[in-house]
Amino acid sequence: MRLALAQRAVNGMANAFCLAFLIVTFLALLCYYGETMMPVFPDESLFLQPAQSLAEGQGMGTPALDDLLPGISQRTYWQPPVYFLALAAWGEAFGFTIASTRWFSRFCAVGVLLLLWAMAKRFGASNGLAFLCVLWTSLDLAFQYNANRGRMDSLNALLILGSWLALEAHRRDGKVWQALLAGFMGSLATLTHFLAIPVTALMAISLFWRKQWLACLAFLLPFGIGWGFWLLYAMQDWHGFVAQLLLQFARKAETDFAGIAVKMLFLQSLVPLFGVFPVNTPPIWFALIAVSLWAWHRHRLFGGAQVAMWVALYVAAALGGEVWYVGWFIPFGYLLLTVWANFLWAQSPKRQILLAIGILWGGFQSVQVVRVFSAIPSLKAETERFQKEIVKVLPPQAKVILHSVPDPFPTLRRVRPDLQLVQLSPTPMNPDTLQRLQEHYSFFVGIEDWGKSRTRLSLQPQKEWRFQVLDRGWVVKVCEVCGANFGQEGSGEKERDRKRQP
């Protein structure tokens, strides 16, 4: 008996050490990526600003968008509020910088890996398979990119996993407080990103279906409170609330049928992210979901509620409209793959083959990570050169439209306070405000084709910077805004900006 207990203790210490080593290595890698991989995106500045404004007691607006979405300079409604609230608290302690927000995402990603381990164990995986699940996820480049960006994706995945784990505990133990905890984390998830709505709705339906009325009420209570508070905040500017969300959903609806088909099959995992950044995500998720549904229907190999959860997660990621949602889905996908591996491990007499496949896949992922690792120094040098030169290129008092990767907004705001800066929104924008931009702003800094397609600006390139990641790259330009439809006052301001050019 003592020998068995001692052996169990040794195994537990070994597992904890391996998991800790993996997480420390993961954090070290993301720290090396820094603000280089991926380069700073405009989203990061746009999400940091309402958090900082809130912490400074100035409401939760995004002045950098300059009312390109109705009322957003005073109140931000196009995204749910929990990420901004969390980032405001984090920023109060660690500063309102891009580096700080990326550290917040990194720690959320670490939480995802730890909960992934717990979920794999909950579904019956051995310690070795649970470790492989965490290893595969941590080596996935799409997951790494999400973990190293100042966005809400990692926090959202963390909250969904926490809610799911609490609900699984309730299924096992039947305690009402576990359903309440699942509802608390699930409500926070839906108020962090709308991706969580299908998943948490399914959780509530599963409790209702099993006629667990008290647990269902406990689960739904936090949703009523959380969403009630958000709607009270929305009532301060109901028009802005509705208009901002409609523009956000209009962007999601821009994808045509072919694009929807590609995303439903998760074929975007076959190509580099944004056409530039390498990925190593296996294109197996549609097939894995389909086989899981078949296995449940024909052989009841999985619980119906569990399979429905994976289907809801898959559909949310596939139809969510953004290519980086692949990285959001990755932990859930590898969890399902681990459940299948555990089933096959128990059935197969040739377990060595399964183990070899798992290790070989981890090796392939590692090779791709090393390739990205090798691209960091040159991309970092190109980014630093761009940030140093952009502050010198723009003339004094210039009015500048931004939509660039890397995003120079934090640097220009800090080093060039004389500039008037406005960030373009990724959503469709207020036509009247766009017309004002065309009339009064003299320069555009960013990706020229995107600026033209979204705003119909007439742009004349002045200077460009090239960025390279392995064998792919992109170009950022400083362009003069020009055209025939400028008002008299706007033309005068633009002419003065031209004369100030060095």
PDB file of C-alpha atoms in Angstrom, residues 101-362:
ATOM      1  CA  THR A 101      -2.298  43.645 -22.906  1.00  0.00           C
ATOM      2  CA  ARG A 102      -0.321  40.878 -24.585  1.00  0.00           C
ATOM      3  CA  TRP A 103       0.815  39.610 -21.205  1.00  0.00           C
ATOM      4  CA  PHE A 104      -2.815  39.499 -20.117  1.00  0.00           C
ATOM      5  CA  SER A 105      -3.640  37.329 -23.151  1.00  0.00           C
ATOM      6  CA  ARG A 106      -0.629  35.107 -22.456  1.00  0.00           C
ATOM      7  CA  PHE A 107      -1.741  34.388 -18.895  1.00  0.00           C
ATOM      8  CA  CYS A 108      -5.268  33.670 -20.150  1.00  0.00           C
ATOM      9  CA  ALA A 109      -3.750  31.199 -22.622  1.00  0.00           C
ATOM     10  CA  VAL A 110      -1.863  29.523 -19.776  1.00  0.00           C
ATOM     11  CA  GLY A 111      -5.192  29.190 -17.968  1.00  0.00           C
ATOM     12  CA  VAL A 112      -6.620  27.571 -21.111  1.00  0.00           C
ATOM     13  CA  LEU A 113      -3.801  24.999 -21.132  1.00  0.00           C
ATOM     14  CA  LEU A 114      -4.329  24.155 -17.452  1.00  0.00           C
ATOM     15  CA  LEU A 115      -8.090  23.753 -17.860  1.00  0.00           C
ATOM     16  CA  LEU A 116      -7.462  21.705 -20.991  1.00  0.00           C
ATOM     17  CA  TRP A 117      -5.426  19.290 -18.907  1.00  0.00           C
ATOM     18  CA  ALA A 118      -8.253  19.083 -16.363  1.00  0.00           C
ATOM     19  CA  MET A 119     -10.886  18.557 -19.095  1.00  0.00           C
ATOM     20  CA  ALA A 120      -8.842  15.808 -20.765  1.00  0.00           C
ATOM     21  CA  LYS A 121      -8.553  14.034 -17.407  1.00  0.00           C
ATOM     22  CA  ARG A 122     -12.283  14.547 -16.819  1.00  0.00           C
ATOM     23  CA  PHE A 123     -13.025  12.742 -20.097  1.00  0.00           C
ATOM     24  CA  GLY A 124     -10.904   9.778 -19.021  1.00  0.00           C
ATOM     25  CA  ALA A 125      -7.572  10.475 -20.718  1.00  0.00           C
ATOM     26  CA  SER A 126      -4.393   9.138 -19.161  1.00  0.00           C
ATOM     27  CA  ASN A 127      -1.728  11.530 -17.933  1.00  0.00           C
ATOM     28  CA  GLY A 128       0.272  10.935 -21.100  1.00  0.00           C
ATOM     29  CA  LEU A 129      -2.636  11.702 -23.418  1.00  0.00           C
ATOM     30  CA  ALA A 130      -3.640  14.740 -21.368  1.00  0.00           C
ATOM     31  CA  PHE A 131      -0.088  16.020 -21.676  1.00  0.00           C
ATOM     32  CA  LEU A 132      -0.135  15.408 -25.446  1.00  0.00           C
ATOM     33  CA  CYS A 133      -3.382  17.397 -25.671  1.00  0.00           C
ATOM     34  CA  VAL A 134      -1.760  20.367 -23.945  1.00  0.00           C
ATOM     35  CA  LEU A 135       1.441  19.940 -25.984  1.00  0.00           C
ATOM     36  CA  TRP A 136      -0.382  19.887 -29.338  1.00  0.00           C
ATOM     37  CA  THR A 137      -2.378  22.974 -28.386  1.00  0.00           C
ATOM     38  CA  SER A 138       0.630  24.935 -27.144  1.00  0.00           C
ATOM     39  CA  LEU A 139       2.573  24.148 -30.345  1.00  0.00           C
ATOM     40  CA  ASP A 140      -0.251  25.220 -32.645  1.00  0.00           C
ATOM     41  CA  LEU A 141       0.762  28.495 -34.289  1.00  0.00           C
ATOM     42  CA  ALA A 142      -2.817  29.774 -34.622  1.00  0.00           C
ATOM     43  CA  PHE A 143      -3.254  29.299 -30.861  1.00  0.00           C
ATOM     44  CA  GLN A 144       0.096  31.015 -30.225  1.00  0.00           C
ATOM     45  CA  TYR A 145      -0.900  33.992 -32.360  1.00  0.00           C
ATOM     46  CA  ASN A 146      -4.146  34.402 -30.414  1.00  0.00           C
ATOM     47  CA  ALA A 147      -2.278  34.044 -27.135  1.00  0.00           C
ATOM     48  CA  ASN A 148       0.105  36.828 -28.141  1.00  0.00           C
ATOM     49  CA  ARG A 149      -2.437  39.441 -29.237  1.00  0.00           C
ATOM     50  CA  GLY A 150      -4.261  42.029 -27.152  1.00  0.00           C
ATOM     51  CA  ARG A 151      -7.705  40.632 -27.961  1.00  0.00           C
ATOM     52  CA  MET A 152     -10.439  38.875 -26.010  1.00  0.00           C
ATOM     53  CA  ASP A 153     -10.144  35.452 -27.718  1.00  0.00           C
ATOM     54  CA  SER A 154      -7.932  33.805 -25.085  1.00  0.00           C
ATOM     55  CA  LEU A 155     -10.036  35.135 -22.202  1.00  0.00           C
ATOM     56  CA  ASN A 156     -13.187  33.907 -23.921  1.00  0.00           C
ATOM     57  CA  ALA A 157     -11.782  30.399 -24.460  1.00  0.00           C
ATOM     58  CA  LEU A 158     -10.671  30.322 -20.802  1.00  0.00           C
ATOM     59  CA  LEU A 159     -14.146  31.237 -19.543  1.00  0.00           C
ATOM     60  CA  ILE A 160     -15.875  28.695 -21.816  1.00  0.00           C
ATOM     61  CA  LEU A 161     -13.563  25.911 -20.645  1.00  0.00           C
ATOM     62  CA  GLY A 162     -14.142  26.921 -17.025  1.00  0.00           C
ATOM     63  CA  SER A 163     -17.903  26.901 -17.529  1.00  0.00           C
ATOM     64  CA  TRP A 164     -17.804  23.536 -19.302  1.00  0.00           C
ATOM     65  CA  LEU A 165     -15.626  21.981 -16.582  1.00  0.00           C
ATOM     66  CA  ALA A 166     -18.003  23.239 -13.875  1.00  0.00           C
ATOM     67  CA  LEU A 167     -20.984  21.827 -15.771  1.00  0.00           C
ATOM     68  CA  GLU A 168     -19.262  18.448 -16.114  1.00  0.00           C
ATOM     69  CA  ALA A 169     -18.647  18.520 -12.363  1.00  0.00           C
ATOM     70  CA  HIS A 170     -22.358  19.203 -11.862  1.00  0.00           C
ATOM     71  CA  ARG A 171     -23.251  16.216 -14.050  1.00  0.00           C
ATOM     72  CA  ARG A 172     -21.072  14.070 -11.813  1.00  0.00           C
ATOM     73  CA  ASP A 173     -21.963  15.485  -8.371  1.00  0.00           C
ATOM     74  CA  GLY A 174     -25.312  17.204  -8.940  1.00  0.00           C
ATOM     75  CA  LYS A 175     -24.549  20.208  -6.718  1.00  0.00           C
ATOM     76  CA  VAL A 176     -26.435  23.411  -7.484  1.00  0.00           C
ATOM     77  CA  TRP A 177     -23.432  25.642  -6.760  1.00  0.00           C
ATOM     78  CA  GLN A 178     -21.570  23.912  -9.584  1.00  0.00           C
ATOM     79  CA  ALA A 179     -24.337  24.886 -12.018  1.00  0.00           C
ATOM     80  CA  LEU A 180     -24.226  28.434 -10.605  1.00  0.00           C
ATOM     81  CA  LEU A 181     -20.449  28.558 -11.173  1.00  0.00           C
ATOM     82  CA  ALA A 182     -20.901  27.251 -14.727  1.00  0.00           C
ATOM     83  CA  GLY A 183     -23.494  29.965 -15.345  1.00  0.00           C
ATOM     84  CA  PHE A 184     -21.275  32.671 -13.848  1.00  0.00           C
ATOM     85  CA  MET A 185     -18.338  31.817 -16.095  1.00  0.00           C
ATOM     86  CA  GLY A 186     -20.602  31.227 -19.084  1.00  0.00           C
ATOM     87  CA  SER A 187     -22.278  34.628 -18.688  1.00  0.00           C
ATOM     88  CA  LEU A 188     -18.867  36.295 -18.496  1.00  0.00           C
ATOM     89  CA  ALA A 189     -17.884  34.401 -21.656  1.00  0.00           C
ATOM     90  CA  THR A 190     -20.914  35.687 -23.591  1.00  0.00           C
ATOM     91  CA  LEU A 191     -20.178  39.214 -22.378  1.00  0.00           C
ATOM     92  CA  THR A 192     -16.577  38.823 -23.537  1.00  0.00           C
ATOM     93  CA  HIS A 193     -17.346  37.611 -27.060  1.00  0.00           C
ATOM     94  CA  PHE A 194     -20.528  36.562 -28.837  1.00  0.00           C
ATOM     95  CA  LEU A 195     -18.817  33.320 -29.920  1.00  0.00           C
ATOM     96  CA  ALA A 196     -19.803  31.901 -26.539  1.00  0.00           C
ATOM     97  CA  ILE A 197     -23.567  32.375 -27.025  1.00  0.00           C
ATOM     98  CA  PRO A 198     -24.305  29.098 -28.930  1.00  0.00           C
ATOM     99  CA  VAL A 199     -22.215  27.079 -26.484  1.00  0.00           C
ATOM    100  CA  THR A 200     -23.734  28.485 -23.302  1.00  0.00           C
ATOM    101  CA  ALA A 201     -27.246  28.265 -24.779  1.00  0.00           C
ATOM    102  CA  LEU A 202     -26.611  24.574 -25.330  1.00  0.00           C
ATOM    103  CA  MET A 203     -25.504  24.195 -21.704  1.00  0.00           C
ATOM    104  CA  ALA A 204     -28.791  25.698 -20.508  1.00  0.00           C
ATOM    105  CA  ILE A 205     -30.769  23.481 -22.887  1.00  0.00           C
ATOM    106  CA  SER A 206     -29.000  20.373 -21.583  1.00  0.00           C
ATOM    107  CA  LEU A 207     -30.020  21.211 -18.000  1.00  0.00           C
ATOM    108  CA  PHE A 208     -33.569  21.934 -19.132  1.00  0.00           C
ATOM    109  CA  TRP A 209     -33.702  18.713 -21.134  1.00  0.00           C
ATOM    110  CA  ARG A 210     -32.743  16.675 -18.065  1.00  0.00           C
ATOM    111  CA  LYS A 211     -35.448  18.537 -16.059  1.00  0.00           C
ATOM    112  CA  GLN A 212     -32.942  19.830 -13.540  1.00  0.00           C
ATOM    113  CA  TRP A 213     -35.021  22.919 -12.881  1.00  0.00           C
ATOM    114  CA  LEU A 214     -33.142  24.302  -9.883  1.00  0.00           C
ATOM    115  CA  ALA A 215     -29.767  23.823 -11.570  1.00  0.00           C
ATOM    116  CA  CYS A 216     -31.110  25.429 -14.737  1.00  0.00           C
ATOM    117  CA  LEU A 217     -32.317  28.472 -12.796  1.00  0.00           C
ATOM    118  CA  ALA A 218     -28.959  28.694 -10.992  1.00  0.00           C
ATOM    119  CA  PHE A 219     -27.163  28.503 -14.335  1.00  0.00           C
ATOM    120  CA  LEU A 220     -29.321  31.215 -15.928  1.00  0.00           C
ATOM    121  CA  LEU A 221     -29.248  33.614 -12.949  1.00  0.00           C
ATOM    122  CA  PRO A 222     -25.809  35.111 -13.748  1.00  0.00           C
ATOM    123  CA  PHE A 223     -26.897  35.642 -17.363  1.00  0.00           C
ATOM    124  CA  GLY A 224     -29.889  37.675 -16.264  1.00  0.00           C
ATOM    125  CA  ILE A 225     -27.761  39.816 -13.968  1.00  0.00           C
ATOM    126  CA  GLY A 226     -24.848  40.312 -16.370  1.00  0.00           C
ATOM    127  CA  TRP A 227     -26.891  41.012 -19.482  1.00  0.00           C
ATOM    128  CA  GLY A 228     -29.233  43.190 -17.454  1.00  0.00           C
ATOM    129  CA  PHE A 229     -26.366  45.454 -16.418  1.00  0.00           C
ATOM    130  CA  TRP A 230     -25.102  45.651 -20.004  1.00  0.00           C
ATOM    131  CA  LEU A 231     -28.544  46.609 -21.285  1.00  0.00           C
ATOM    132  CA  LEU A 232     -28.778  49.295 -18.590  1.00  0.00           C
ATOM    133  CA  TYR A 233     -25.493  50.667 -19.922  1.00  0.00           C
ATOM    134  CA  ALA A 234     -26.871  50.414 -23.468  1.00  0.00           C
ATOM    135  CA  MET A 235     -29.891  52.527 -22.503  1.00  0.00           C
ATOM    136  CA  GLN A 236     -27.565  55.530 -22.104  1.00  0.00           C
ATOM    137  CA  ASP A 237     -27.336  55.605 -25.910  1.00  0.00           C
ATOM    138  CA  TRP A 238     -29.758  53.080 -27.365  1.00  0.00           C
ATOM    139  CA  HIS A 239     -29.279  54.360 -30.903  1.00  0.00           C
ATOM    140  CA  GLY A 240     -25.487  53.982 -30.677  1.00  0.00           C
ATOM    141  CA  PHE A 241     -25.851  50.501 -29.149  1.00  0.00           C
ATOM    142  CA  VAL A 242     -28.082  49.212 -31.944  1.00  0.00           C
ATOM    143  CA  ALA A 243     -26.171  50.978 -34.737  1.00  0.00           C
ATOM    144  CA  GLN A 244     -22.742  49.744 -33.632  1.00  0.00           C
ATOM    145  CA  LEU A 245     -23.903  46.134 -33.286  1.00  0.00           C
ATOM    146  CA  LEU A 246     -25.691  46.219 -36.636  1.00  0.00           C
ATOM    147  CA  LEU A 247     -22.514  47.434 -38.332  1.00  0.00           C
ATOM    148  CA  GLN A 248     -20.527  44.703 -36.583  1.00  0.00           C
ATOM    149  CA  PHE A 249     -22.957  42.016 -37.739  1.00  0.00           C
ATOM    150  CA  ALA A 250     -23.045  43.551 -41.232  1.00  0.00           C
ATOM    151  CA  ARG A 251     -19.332  42.864 -41.494  1.00  0.00           C
ATOM    152  CA  LYS A 252     -19.877  39.229 -40.520  1.00  0.00           C
ATOM    153  CA  ALA A 253     -22.522  38.952 -43.239  1.00  0.00           C
ATOM    154  CA  GLU A 254     -20.172  40.166 -45.997  1.00  0.00           C
ATOM    155  CA  THR A 255     -18.898  36.634 -46.681  1.00  0.00           C
ATOM    156  CA  ASP A 256     -20.398  35.079 -49.812  1.00  0.00           C
ATOM    157  CA  PHE A 257     -21.603  31.473 -50.136  1.00  0.00           C
ATOM    158  CA  ALA A 258     -18.207  30.208 -51.301  1.00  0.00           C
ATOM    159  CA  GLY A 259     -16.541  31.852 -48.306  1.00  0.00           C
ATOM    160  CA  ILE A 260     -19.084  30.313 -45.937  1.00  0.00           C
ATOM    161  CA  ALA A 261     -18.476  26.873 -47.474  1.00  0.00           C
ATOM    162  CA  VAL A 262     -14.710  27.256 -47.031  1.00  0.00           C
ATOM    163  CA  LYS A 263     -15.141  28.250 -43.398  1.00  0.00           C
ATOM    164  CA  MET A 264     -17.644  25.493 -42.646  1.00  0.00           C
ATOM    165  CA  LEU A 265     -15.063  22.962 -43.847  1.00  0.00           C
ATOM    166  CA  PHE A 266     -12.357  24.816 -41.898  1.00  0.00           C
ATOM    167  CA  LEU A 267     -10.277  25.002 -45.075  1.00  0.00           C
ATOM    168  CA  GLN A 268      -8.846  28.339 -43.907  1.00  0.00           C
ATOM    169  CA  SER A 269      -6.541  26.247 -41.716  1.00  0.00           C
ATOM    170  CA  LEU A 270      -4.764  25.131 -44.909  1.00  0.00           C
ATOM    171  CA  VAL A 271      -3.476  28.600 -45.820  1.00  0.00           C
ATOM    172  CA  PRO A 272      -1.294  31.106 -43.952  1.00  0.00           C
ATOM    173  CA  LEU A 273      -3.161  33.432 -41.621  1.00  0.00           C
ATOM    174  CA  PHE A 274      -4.006  36.632 -43.522  1.00  0.00           C
ATOM    175  CA  GLY A 275      -2.111  35.048 -46.408  1.00  0.00           C
ATOM    176  CA  VAL A 276       1.206  35.752 -44.652  1.00  0.00           C
ATOM    177  CA  PHE A 277       1.692  34.128 -41.249  1.00  0.00           C
ATOM    178  CA  PRO A 278       2.503  30.377 -41.233  1.00  0.00           C
ATOM    179  CA  VAL A 279       0.119  27.937 -39.555  1.00  0.00           C
ATOM    180  CA  ASN A 280       0.448  24.283 -38.587  1.00  0.00           C
ATOM    181  CA  THR A 281      -3.194  23.478 -37.854  1.00  0.00           C
ATOM    182  CA  PRO A 282      -4.344  20.096 -39.217  1.00  0.00           C
ATOM    183  CA  PRO A 283      -7.325  20.348 -41.623  1.00  0.00           C
ATOM    184  CA  ILE A 284      -9.145  17.526 -39.845  1.00  0.00           C
ATOM    185  CA  TRP A 285     -11.764  19.298 -37.760  1.00  0.00           C
ATOM    186  CA  PHE A 286     -14.770  18.961 -40.073  1.00  0.00           C
ATOM    187  CA  ALA A 287     -14.081  15.245 -40.546  1.00  0.00           C
ATOM    188  CA  LEU A 288     -13.527  14.769 -36.808  1.00  0.00           C
ATOM    189  CA  ILE A 289     -16.822  16.463 -35.939  1.00  0.00           C
ATOM    190  CA  ALA A 290     -18.665  14.441 -38.611  1.00  0.00           C
ATOM    191  CA  VAL A 291     -17.187  11.144 -37.390  1.00  0.00           C
ATOM    192  CA  SER A 292     -18.044  12.049 -33.788  1.00  0.00           C
ATOM    193  CA  LEU A 293     -21.666  12.681 -34.760  1.00  0.00           C
ATOM    194  CA  TRP A 294     -21.777   9.362 -36.599  1.00  0.00           C
ATOM    195  CA  ALA A 295     -20.212   7.513 -33.662  1.00  0.00           C
ATOM    196  CA  TRP A 296     -22.741   9.015 -31.271  1.00  0.00           C
ATOM    197  CA  HIS A 297     -25.702   8.279 -33.544  1.00  0.00           C
ATOM    198  CA  ARG A 298     -24.762   4.698 -34.435  1.00  0.00           C
ATOM    199  CA  HIS A 299     -22.820   3.463 -31.425  1.00  0.00           C
ATOM    200  CA  ARG A 300     -23.382   5.978 -28.602  1.00  0.00           C
ATOM    201  CA  LEU A 301     -19.632   6.203 -28.079  1.00  0.00           C
ATOM    202  CA  PHE A 302     -19.969   9.726 -26.689  1.00  0.00           C
ATOM    203  CA  GLY A 303     -22.568  11.538 -24.631  1.00  0.00           C
ATOM    204  CA  GLY A 304     -25.047  13.456 -26.756  1.00  0.00           C
ATOM    205  CA  ALA A 305     -24.598  16.676 -24.760  1.00  0.00           C
ATOM    206  CA  GLN A 306     -20.830  16.491 -25.160  1.00  0.00           C
ATOM    207  CA  VAL A 307     -20.958  15.948 -28.918  1.00  0.00           C
ATOM    208  CA  ALA A 308     -23.458  18.801 -29.208  1.00  0.00           C
ATOM    209  CA  MET A 309     -20.996  21.044 -27.355  1.00  0.00           C
ATOM    210  CA  TRP A 310     -18.249  20.329 -29.880  1.00  0.00           C
ATOM    211  CA  VAL A 311     -20.647  20.900 -32.768  1.00  0.00           C
ATOM    212  CA  ALA A 312     -21.685  24.259 -31.282  1.00  0.00           C
ATOM    213  CA  LEU A 313     -18.051  25.275 -30.767  1.00  0.00           C
ATOM    214  CA  TYR A 314     -17.179  24.245 -34.308  1.00  0.00           C
ATOM    215  CA  VAL A 315     -20.090  26.095 -35.898  1.00  0.00           C
ATOM    216  CA  ALA A 316     -19.388  29.234 -33.833  1.00  0.00           C
ATOM    217  CA  ALA A 317     -15.761  29.271 -35.008  1.00  0.00           C
ATOM    218  CA  ALA A 318     -16.550  28.339 -38.608  1.00  0.00           C
ATOM    219  CA  LEU A 319     -19.323  30.881 -39.115  1.00  0.00           C
ATOM    220  CA  GLY A 320     -17.903  33.564 -36.842  1.00  0.00           C
ATOM    221  CA  GLY A 321     -16.503  35.350 -39.861  1.00  0.00           C
ATOM    222  CA  GLU A 322     -12.837  35.779 -38.840  1.00  0.00           C
ATOM    223  CA  VAL A 323      -9.876  33.665 -39.922  1.00  0.00           C
ATOM    224  CA  TRP A 324      -8.224  33.869 -36.496  1.00  0.00           C
ATOM    225  CA  TYR A 325     -11.160  32.020 -34.888  1.00  0.00           C
ATOM    226  CA  VAL A 326      -9.281  28.892 -35.916  1.00  0.00           C
ATOM    227  CA  GLY A 327      -6.919  29.642 -33.026  1.00  0.00           C
ATOM    228  CA  TRP A 328      -9.893  30.085 -30.682  1.00  0.00           C
ATOM    229  CA  PHE A 329     -11.242  26.644 -31.634  1.00  0.00           C
ATOM    230  CA  ILE A 330      -7.891  24.831 -31.411  1.00  0.00           C
ATOM    231  CA  PRO A 331      -8.029  23.883 -27.676  1.00  0.00           C
ATOM    232  CA  PHE A 332     -11.515  22.413 -28.103  1.00  0.00           C
ATOM    233  CA  GLY A 333     -10.489  20.607 -31.275  1.00  0.00           C
ATOM    234  CA  TYR A 334      -7.470  18.966 -29.687  1.00  0.00           C
ATOM    235  CA  LEU A 335      -9.599  18.041 -26.674  1.00  0.00           C
ATOM    236  CA  LEU A 336     -11.949  16.122 -28.993  1.00  0.00           C
ATOM    237  CA  LEU A 337      -8.948  14.536 -30.722  1.00  0.00           C
ATOM    238  CA  THR A 338      -7.658  13.444 -27.312  1.00  0.00           C
ATOM    239  CA  VAL A 339     -11.018  11.852 -26.432  1.00  0.00           C
ATOM    240  CA  TRP A 340     -10.839   9.866 -29.678  1.00  0.00           C
ATOM    241  CA  ALA A 341      -7.188   8.932 -29.017  1.00  0.00           C
ATOM    242  CA  ASN A 342      -8.148   7.690 -25.559  1.00  0.00           C
ATOM    243  CA  PHE A 343     -10.932   5.537 -27.040  1.00  0.00           C
ATOM    244  CA  LEU A 344      -8.650   4.081 -29.723  1.00  0.00           C
ATOM    245  CA  TRP A 345      -5.895   3.538 -27.158  1.00  0.00           C
ATOM    246  CA  ALA A 346      -8.247   1.367 -25.115  1.00  0.00           C
ATOM    247  CA  GLN A 347      -9.366  -0.607 -28.188  1.00  0.00           C
ATOM    248  CA  SER A 348      -6.162  -0.997 -30.169  1.00  0.00           C
ATOM    249  CA  PRO A 349      -3.645  -3.787 -29.513  1.00  0.00           C
ATOM    250  CA  LYS A 350      -0.952  -1.767 -31.325  1.00  0.00           C
ATOM    251  CA  ARG A 351      -0.760   1.251 -29.080  1.00  0.00           C
ATOM    252  CA  GLN A 352       2.802   1.999 -30.144  1.00  0.00           C
ATOM    253  CA  ILE A 353       1.507   3.136 -33.549  1.00  0.00           C
ATOM    254  CA  LEU A 354      -0.895   5.631 -31.962  1.00  0.00           C
ATOM    255  CA  LEU A 355       1.849   6.905 -29.672  1.00  0.00           C
ATOM    256  CA  ALA A 356       4.241   7.289 -32.610  1.00  0.00           C
ATOM    257  CA  ILE A 357       1.646   9.248 -34.617  1.00  0.00           C
ATOM    258  CA  GLY A 358       1.043  11.590 -31.697  1.00  0.00           C
ATOM    259  CA  ILE A 359       4.746  12.206 -31.153  1.00  0.00           C
ATOM    260  CA  LEU A 360       5.395  12.652 -34.879  1.00  0.00           C
ATOM    261  CA  TRP A 361       2.654  15.262 -35.108  1.00  0.00           C
ATOM    262  CA  GLY A 362       4.176  17.146 -32.179  1.00  0.00           C
TER     263      GLY A 362
END
